[in-house]
């Protein structure tokens, strides 16, 4: 997912760094008109990459379910991650609609729809917040001698649940650090989210590799039952 996003959303579509919230309607319209193919292709690939959040969430849930008392939190995490996938896909679909007819509508309408996409992309963070808290709580429930996931990953998840909160405030700012192109509006939430994704991959991969070596990976455990 991360590779597809960097290649498509950043390089092809050129949506990072974000457009300036104070940009004129014509400047936003010209952005779509001048690069129609790259933007459309980038958005299509980004949407496909967003769907990969679902197996990512399933892998985390597979580990959380191995912790006594964490099954409900594992299910909460999984549903929240599935919603997060849709919350990435929805604003991308909005931007697709902008790109589809950008050369045949008034510039102020293009900017309004473009704004809608960014506001959806930045402010719909609450399912991610629930996911992070569920993971943190689930990992902290593990009191076994050899925990399924390390406790530092729980604290990282809870820390990240705080780091994303400024993204929910971009509706109130058109400039400054809390705007959708500002330090706290996008860069802190986005960079820390990427770090958390990397840590999640590492922790789940390490745990699953250990379980495979022990012969106790989730699929085999199910067969034994």
PDB file of C-alpha atoms in Angstrom:
ATOM      1  CA  UNK A   1       0.000   0.000   0.000  1.00  0.00           C
ATOM      2  CA  UNK A   2       2.715   2.458   0.982  1.00  0.00           C
ATOM      3  CA  UNK A   3       4.683   1.809  -2.206  1.00  0.00           C
ATOM      4  CA  UNK A   4       1.580   2.294  -4.358  1.00  0.00           C
ATOM      5  CA  UNK A   5       0.672   5.461  -2.490  1.00  0.00           C
ATOM      6  CA  UNK A   6       4.104   7.056  -2.767  1.00  0.00           C
ATOM      7  CA  UNK A   7       4.348   6.191  -6.447  1.00  0.00           C
ATOM      8  CA  UNK A   8       0.795   7.108  -7.401  1.00  0.00           C
ATOM      9  CA  UNK A   9      -0.490   9.772  -5.003  1.00  0.00           C
ATOM     10  CA  UNK A  10       2.796  11.648  -4.667  1.00  0.00           C
ATOM     11  CA  UNK A  11       4.706  11.099  -7.921  1.00  0.00           C
ATOM     12  CA  UNK A  12       1.987  10.527 -10.537  1.00  0.00           C
ATOM     13  CA  UNK A  13      -0.948  12.572  -9.250  1.00  0.00           C
ATOM     14  CA  UNK A  14       1.243  15.130  -7.487  1.00  0.00           C
ATOM     15  CA  UNK A  15      -1.178  15.473  -4.574  1.00  0.00           C
ATOM     16  CA  UNK A  16       1.608  15.748  -2.010  1.00  0.00           C
ATOM     17  CA  UNK A  17       2.547  18.368  -1.010  1.00  0.00           C
ATOM     18  CA  UNK A  18      -1.161  19.295  -0.894  1.00  0.00           C
ATOM     19  CA  UNK A  19      -2.631  22.209  -2.784  1.00  0.00           C
ATOM     20  CA  UNK A  20      -2.750  25.481  -0.872  1.00  0.00           C
ATOM     21  CA  UNK A  21      -6.192  25.915   0.763  1.00  0.00           C
ATOM     22  CA  UNK A  22      -5.983  29.594  -0.252  1.00  0.00           C
ATOM     23  CA  UNK A  23      -5.403  28.813  -3.937  1.00  0.00           C
ATOM     24  CA  UNK A  24      -7.652  30.570  -6.421  1.00  0.00           C
ATOM     25  CA  UNK A  25     -10.346  28.627  -8.205  1.00  0.00           C
ATOM     26  CA  UNK A  26      -8.505  28.988 -11.499  1.00  0.00           C
ATOM     27  CA  UNK A  27      -5.245  27.685 -10.037  1.00  0.00           C
ATOM     28  CA  UNK A  28      -7.011  24.546  -8.815  1.00  0.00           C
ATOM     29  CA  UNK A  29      -8.791  24.074 -12.144  1.00  0.00           C
ATOM     30  CA  UNK A  30      -5.495  24.496 -14.024  1.00  0.00           C
ATOM     31  CA  UNK A  31      -3.878  21.823 -11.849  1.00  0.00           C
ATOM     32  CA  UNK A  32      -6.393  19.267 -13.152  1.00  0.00           C
ATOM     33  CA  UNK A  33      -6.479  20.576 -16.716  1.00  0.00           C
ATOM     34  CA  UNK A  34      -2.686  20.637 -17.126  1.00  0.00           C
ATOM     35  CA  UNK A  35      -2.060  17.056 -15.912  1.00  0.00           C
ATOM     36  CA  UNK A  36      -5.231  15.075 -16.653  1.00  0.00           C
ATOM     37  CA  UNK A  37      -3.741  11.647 -17.434  1.00  0.00           C
ATOM     38  CA  UNK A  38      -1.171  11.633 -14.613  1.00  0.00           C
ATOM     39  CA  UNK A  39      -3.766  12.705 -12.046  1.00  0.00           C
ATOM     40  CA  UNK A  40      -6.362  10.162 -13.189  1.00  0.00           C
ATOM     41  CA  UNK A  41      -3.842   7.306 -13.311  1.00  0.00           C
ATOM     42  CA  UNK A  42      -2.395   8.289  -9.952  1.00  0.00           C
ATOM     43  CA  UNK A  43      -5.824   8.349  -8.339  1.00  0.00           C
ATOM     44  CA  UNK A  44      -6.805   4.955  -9.784  1.00  0.00           C
ATOM     45  CA  UNK A  45      -3.651   3.319  -8.414  1.00  0.00           C
ATOM     46  CA  UNK A  46      -4.051   5.105  -5.072  1.00  0.00           C
ATOM     47  CA  UNK A  47      -7.586   3.760  -4.773  1.00  0.00           C
ATOM     48  CA  UNK A  48      -6.352   0.227  -5.464  1.00  0.00           C
ATOM     49  CA  UNK A  49      -3.638   0.681  -2.848  1.00  0.00           C
ATOM     50  CA  UNK A  50      -6.193   1.832  -0.295  1.00  0.00           C
ATOM     51  CA  UNK A  51      -7.950  -1.537  -0.533  1.00  0.00           C
ATOM     52  CA  UNK A  52      -4.767  -3.168   0.795  1.00  0.00           C
ATOM     53  CA  UNK A  53      -5.545  -1.734   4.217  1.00  0.00           C
ATOM     54  CA  UNK A  54      -8.055  -4.572   4.645  1.00  0.00           C
ATOM     55  CA  UNK A  55      -5.561  -7.493   4.604  1.00  0.00           C
ATOM     56  CA  UNK A  56      -3.240  -5.328   6.707  1.00  0.00           C
ATOM     57  CA  UNK A  57      -5.981  -5.010   9.325  1.00  0.00           C
ATOM     58  CA  UNK A  58      -6.746  -8.724   9.101  1.00  0.00           C
ATOM     59  CA  UNK A  59      -3.106  -9.548   9.852  1.00  0.00           C
ATOM     60  CA  UNK A  60      -3.167  -7.384  12.980  1.00  0.00           C
ATOM     61  CA  UNK A  61      -6.458  -8.919  14.118  1.00  0.00           C
ATOM     62  CA  UNK A  62      -5.008 -12.394  13.672  1.00  0.00           C
ATOM     63  CA  UNK A  63      -2.402 -11.515  16.285  1.00  0.00           C
ATOM     64  CA  UNK A  64      -4.736  -9.701  18.676  1.00  0.00           C
ATOM     65  CA  UNK A  65      -7.061 -12.726  18.756  1.00  0.00           C
ATOM     66  CA  UNK A  66      -4.231 -14.764  20.244  1.00  0.00           C
ATOM     67  CA  UNK A  67      -4.361 -12.544  23.356  1.00  0.00           C
ATOM     68  CA  UNK A  68      -6.731 -13.626  26.114  1.00  0.00           C
ATOM     69  CA  UNK A  69      -9.587 -11.150  26.429  1.00  0.00           C
ATOM     70  CA  UNK A  70      -8.759  -9.202  23.271  1.00  0.00           C
ATOM     71  CA  UNK A  71     -11.141 -10.811  20.761  1.00  0.00           C
ATOM     72  CA  UNK A  72     -13.635  -7.924  20.858  1.00  0.00           C
ATOM     73  CA  UNK A  73     -10.786  -5.440  20.465  1.00  0.00           C
ATOM     74  CA  UNK A  74      -9.445  -7.464  17.525  1.00  0.00           C
ATOM     75  CA  UNK A  75     -12.868  -7.323  15.856  1.00  0.00           C
ATOM     76  CA  UNK A  76     -13.152  -3.594  16.593  1.00  0.00           C
ATOM     77  CA  UNK A  77      -9.726  -3.027  15.064  1.00  0.00           C
ATOM     78  CA  UNK A  78     -10.650  -4.995  11.949  1.00  0.00           C
ATOM     79  CA  UNK A  79     -13.930  -3.184  11.334  1.00  0.00           C
ATOM     80  CA  UNK A  80     -12.286   0.180  11.978  1.00  0.00           C
ATOM     81  CA  UNK A  81      -9.510  -0.640   9.505  1.00  0.00           C
ATOM     82  CA  UNK A  82     -12.073  -1.641   6.869  1.00  0.00           C
ATOM     83  CA  UNK A  83     -13.803   1.702   7.420  1.00  0.00           C
ATOM     84  CA  UNK A  84     -10.449   3.459   7.131  1.00  0.00           C
ATOM     85  CA  UNK A  85      -9.967   1.862   3.735  1.00  0.00           C
ATOM     86  CA  UNK A  86     -13.292   3.355   2.622  1.00  0.00           C
ATOM     87  CA  UNK A  87     -12.301   6.694   4.116  1.00  0.00           C
ATOM     88  CA  UNK A  88      -9.251   6.725   1.854  1.00  0.00           C
ATOM     89  CA  UNK A  89     -11.271   5.540  -1.138  1.00  0.00           C
ATOM     90  CA  UNK A  90     -14.075   8.111  -0.731  1.00  0.00           C
ATOM     91  CA  UNK A  91     -12.018  11.316  -1.135  1.00  0.00           C
ATOM     92  CA  UNK A  92     -10.074   9.685  -3.963  1.00  0.00           C
ATOM     93  CA  UNK A  93     -13.410   9.067  -5.686  1.00  0.00           C
ATOM     94  CA  UNK A  94     -14.283  12.736  -5.178  1.00  0.00           C
ATOM     95  CA  UNK A  95     -11.015  13.810  -6.804  1.00  0.00           C
ATOM     96  CA  UNK A  96     -11.675  11.369  -9.645  1.00  0.00           C
ATOM     97  CA  UNK A  97     -14.965  13.161 -10.276  1.00  0.00           C
ATOM     98  CA  UNK A  98     -13.087  16.472 -10.340  1.00  0.00           C
ATOM     99  CA  UNK A  99     -10.583  15.135 -12.871  1.00  0.00           C
ATOM    100  CA  UNK A 100     -13.237  13.517 -15.064  1.00  0.00           C
ATOM    101  CA  UNK A 101     -14.719  16.806 -16.293  1.00  0.00           C
ATOM    102  CA  UNK A 102     -12.249  19.449 -15.095  1.00  0.00           C
ATOM    103  CA  UNK A 103     -12.017  21.052 -18.559  1.00  0.00           C
ATOM    104  CA  UNK A 104     -15.791  21.426 -18.884  1.00  0.00           C
ATOM    105  CA  UNK A 105     -17.007  23.170 -15.744  1.00  0.00           C
ATOM    106  CA  UNK A 106     -16.658  26.467 -13.918  1.00  0.00           C
ATOM    107  CA  UNK A 107     -13.412  26.817 -11.979  1.00  0.00           C
ATOM    108  CA  UNK A 108     -15.177  27.661  -8.719  1.00  0.00           C
ATOM    109  CA  UNK A 109     -17.134  24.382  -8.921  1.00  0.00           C
ATOM    110  CA  UNK A 110     -13.892  22.461  -9.484  1.00  0.00           C
ATOM    111  CA  UNK A 111     -12.354  24.096  -6.426  1.00  0.00           C
ATOM    112  CA  UNK A 112     -15.425  23.344  -4.300  1.00  0.00           C
ATOM    113  CA  UNK A 113     -15.314  19.637  -5.166  1.00  0.00           C
ATOM    114  CA  UNK A 114     -11.527  19.583  -4.721  1.00  0.00           C
ATOM    115  CA  UNK A 115     -11.980  21.137  -1.260  1.00  0.00           C
ATOM    116  CA  UNK A 116     -14.544  18.461  -0.426  1.00  0.00           C
ATOM    117  CA  UNK A 117     -11.995  15.780  -1.253  1.00  0.00           C
ATOM    118  CA  UNK A 118      -9.312  17.273   0.988  1.00  0.00           C
ATOM    119  CA  UNK A 119     -11.698  17.892   3.877  1.00  0.00           C
ATOM    120  CA  UNK A 120     -12.890  14.269   3.695  1.00  0.00           C
ATOM    121  CA  UNK A 121      -9.327  13.009   3.387  1.00  0.00           C
ATOM    122  CA  UNK A 122      -8.083  14.936   6.415  1.00  0.00           C
ATOM    123  CA  UNK A 123     -10.973  15.046   8.872  1.00  0.00           C
ATOM    124  CA  UNK A 124     -12.419  11.540   8.721  1.00  0.00           C
ATOM    125  CA  UNK A 125      -9.857  10.190  11.181  1.00  0.00           C
ATOM    126  CA  UNK A 126     -12.072   8.717  13.847  1.00  0.00           C
ATOM    127  CA  UNK A 127     -12.182   5.113  12.683  1.00  0.00           C
ATOM    128  CA  UNK A 128      -8.365   5.202  12.609  1.00  0.00           C
ATOM    129  CA  UNK A 129      -8.433   6.640  16.123  1.00  0.00           C
ATOM    130  CA  UNK A 130     -10.655   3.750  17.294  1.00  0.00           C
ATOM    131  CA  UNK A 131      -8.384   1.264  15.531  1.00  0.00           C
ATOM    132  CA  UNK A 132      -5.265   2.625  17.231  1.00  0.00           C
ATOM    133  CA  UNK A 133      -6.845   2.658  20.685  1.00  0.00           C
ATOM    134  CA  UNK A 134      -8.190  -0.881  20.202  1.00  0.00           C
ATOM    135  CA  UNK A 135      -4.733  -2.140  19.220  1.00  0.00           C
ATOM    136  CA  UNK A 136      -3.062  -0.370  22.133  1.00  0.00           C
ATOM    137  CA  UNK A 137      -5.581  -1.703  24.632  1.00  0.00           C
ATOM    138  CA  UNK A 138      -5.453  -5.217  23.187  1.00  0.00           C
ATOM    139  CA  UNK A 139      -1.665  -5.467  23.344  1.00  0.00           C
ATOM    140  CA  UNK A 140      -1.609  -4.138  26.912  1.00  0.00           C
ATOM    141  CA  UNK A 141      -4.014  -6.920  27.948  1.00  0.00           C
ATOM    142  CA  UNK A 142      -1.329  -9.464  27.160  1.00  0.00           C
ATOM    143  CA  UNK A 143       0.310 -10.426  30.479  1.00  0.00           C
ATOM    144  CA  UNK A 144       1.928 -13.623  29.241  1.00  0.00           C
ATOM    145  CA  UNK A 145       5.632 -14.340  29.659  1.00  0.00           C
ATOM    146  CA  UNK A 146       6.087 -14.178  25.879  1.00  0.00           C
ATOM    147  CA  UNK A 147       3.649 -11.523  24.635  1.00  0.00           C
ATOM    148  CA  UNK A 148       2.240 -11.854  21.155  1.00  0.00           C
ATOM    149  CA  UNK A 149       3.124  -8.248  20.288  1.00  0.00           C
ATOM    150  CA  UNK A 150       5.618  -6.063  22.171  1.00  0.00           C
ATOM    151  CA  UNK A 151       4.330  -3.562  24.712  1.00  0.00           C
ATOM    152  CA  UNK A 152       6.180  -0.726  23.001  1.00  0.00           C
ATOM    153  CA  UNK A 153       3.885  -1.277  20.018  1.00  0.00           C
ATOM    154  CA  UNK A 154       0.879  -0.641  22.275  1.00  0.00           C
ATOM    155  CA  UNK A 155       2.358   2.631  23.482  1.00  0.00           C
ATOM    156  CA  UNK A 156       3.268   3.605  19.916  1.00  0.00           C
ATOM    157  CA  UNK A 157      -0.333   2.955  18.803  1.00  0.00           C
ATOM    158  CA  UNK A 158      -1.747   5.059  21.632  1.00  0.00           C
ATOM    159  CA  UNK A 159       0.779   7.806  20.905  1.00  0.00           C
ATOM    160  CA  UNK A 160      -0.238   7.775  17.242  1.00  0.00           C
ATOM    161  CA  UNK A 161      -3.905   8.083  18.275  1.00  0.00           C
ATOM    162  CA  UNK A 162      -2.920  11.513  19.654  1.00  0.00           C
ATOM    163  CA  UNK A 163      -0.708  12.506  16.716  1.00  0.00           C
ATOM    164  CA  UNK A 164      -3.558  12.223  14.202  1.00  0.00           C
ATOM    165  CA  UNK A 165      -5.970  14.454  16.130  1.00  0.00           C
ATOM    166  CA  UNK A 166      -4.822  17.780  14.599  1.00  0.00           C
ATOM    167  CA  UNK A 167      -5.984  16.522  11.199  1.00  0.00           C
ATOM    168  CA  UNK A 168      -9.540  16.791  12.483  1.00  0.00           C
ATOM    169  CA  UNK A 169      -9.139  20.565  12.845  1.00  0.00           C
ATOM    170  CA  UNK A 170      -8.267  21.511   9.257  1.00  0.00           C
ATOM    171  CA  UNK A 171     -11.846  22.624   8.633  1.00  0.00           C
ATOM    172  CA  UNK A 172     -11.175  25.705  10.770  1.00  0.00           C
ATOM    173  CA  UNK A 173      -7.956  26.892   9.072  1.00  0.00           C
ATOM    174  CA  UNK A 174      -7.034  28.009   5.554  1.00  0.00           C
ATOM    175  CA  UNK A 175      -3.419  28.798   6.452  1.00  0.00           C
ATOM    176  CA  UNK A 176      -0.892  28.161   9.184  1.00  0.00           C
ATOM    177  CA  UNK A 177       0.289  24.928  10.836  1.00  0.00           C
ATOM    178  CA  UNK A 178      -3.237  23.505  11.276  1.00  0.00           C
ATOM    179  CA  UNK A 179      -4.330  23.985   7.648  1.00  0.00           C
ATOM    180  CA  UNK A 180      -4.504  20.875   5.456  1.00  0.00           C
ATOM    181  CA  UNK A 181      -1.067  21.742   4.057  1.00  0.00           C
ATOM    182  CA  UNK A 182       0.405  22.725   7.437  1.00  0.00           C
ATOM    183  CA  UNK A 183       2.838  21.060   9.810  1.00  0.00           C
ATOM    184  CA  UNK A 184       0.212  19.791  12.251  1.00  0.00           C
ATOM    185  CA  UNK A 185      -2.616  19.606   9.729  1.00  0.00           C
ATOM    186  CA  UNK A 186      -1.023  16.937   7.541  1.00  0.00           C
ATOM    187  CA  UNK A 187       2.706  16.396   7.992  1.00  0.00           C
ATOM    188  CA  UNK A 188       2.800  15.308  11.634  1.00  0.00           C
ATOM    189  CA  UNK A 189      -0.230  12.973  11.264  1.00  0.00           C
ATOM    190  CA  UNK A 190       0.983  11.602   7.923  1.00  0.00           C
ATOM    191  CA  UNK A 191       4.629  11.014   8.823  1.00  0.00           C
ATOM    192  CA  UNK A 192       3.808   9.433  12.184  1.00  0.00           C
ATOM    193  CA  UNK A 193       1.118   7.287  10.526  1.00  0.00           C
ATOM    194  CA  UNK A 194       3.699   6.027   8.028  1.00  0.00           C
ATOM    195  CA  UNK A 195       6.068   5.208  10.904  1.00  0.00           C
ATOM    196  CA  UNK A 196       3.262   3.375  12.701  1.00  0.00           C
ATOM    197  CA  UNK A 197       2.475   1.375   9.545  1.00  0.00           C
ATOM    198  CA  UNK A 198       6.126   0.365   9.327  1.00  0.00           C
ATOM    199  CA  UNK A 199       6.197  -0.626  12.999  1.00  0.00           C
ATOM    200  CA  UNK A 200       2.992  -2.642  12.562  1.00  0.00           C
ATOM    201  CA  UNK A 201       4.444  -4.552   9.629  1.00  0.00           C
ATOM    202  CA  UNK A 202       7.604  -5.275  11.620  1.00  0.00           C
ATOM    203  CA  UNK A 203       5.757  -6.436  14.737  1.00  0.00           C
ATOM    204  CA  UNK A 204       3.244  -8.639  12.905  1.00  0.00           C
ATOM    205  CA  UNK A 205       5.919 -10.120  10.641  1.00  0.00           C
ATOM    206  CA  UNK A 206       8.181 -10.873  13.609  1.00  0.00           C
ATOM    207  CA  UNK A 207       5.337 -12.460  15.570  1.00  0.00           C
ATOM    208  CA  UNK A 208       4.139 -14.539  12.629  1.00  0.00           C
ATOM    209  CA  UNK A 209       7.674 -15.705  11.794  1.00  0.00           C
ATOM    210  CA  UNK A 210       8.072 -16.872  15.390  1.00  0.00           C
ATOM    211  CA  UNK A 211       4.705 -18.645  15.292  1.00  0.00           C
ATOM    212  CA  UNK A 212       5.558 -20.403  12.023  1.00  0.00           C
ATOM    213  CA  UNK A 213       8.835 -21.610  13.533  1.00  0.00           C
ATOM    214  CA  UNK A 214       6.909 -22.920  16.537  1.00  0.00           C
ATOM    215  CA  UNK A 215       4.176 -24.448  14.395  1.00  0.00           C
ATOM    216  CA  UNK A 216       1.526 -22.277  16.056  1.00  0.00           C
ATOM    217  CA  UNK A 217       0.621 -19.844  13.289  1.00  0.00           C
ATOM    218  CA  UNK A 218      -3.109 -18.925  13.181  1.00  0.00           C
ATOM    219  CA  UNK A 219      -4.025 -21.283  10.323  1.00  0.00           C
ATOM    220  CA  UNK A 220      -2.406 -24.301  11.959  1.00  0.00           C
ATOM    221  CA  UNK A 221      -3.880 -23.435  15.362  1.00  0.00           C
ATOM    222  CA  UNK A 222      -7.315 -23.481  13.740  1.00  0.00           C
ATOM    223  CA  UNK A 223      -6.654 -26.907  12.211  1.00  0.00           C
ATOM    224  CA  UNK A 224      -5.623 -28.343  15.598  1.00  0.00           C
ATOM    225  CA  UNK A 225      -8.899 -27.147  17.124  1.00  0.00           C
TER     226      UNK A 225
END
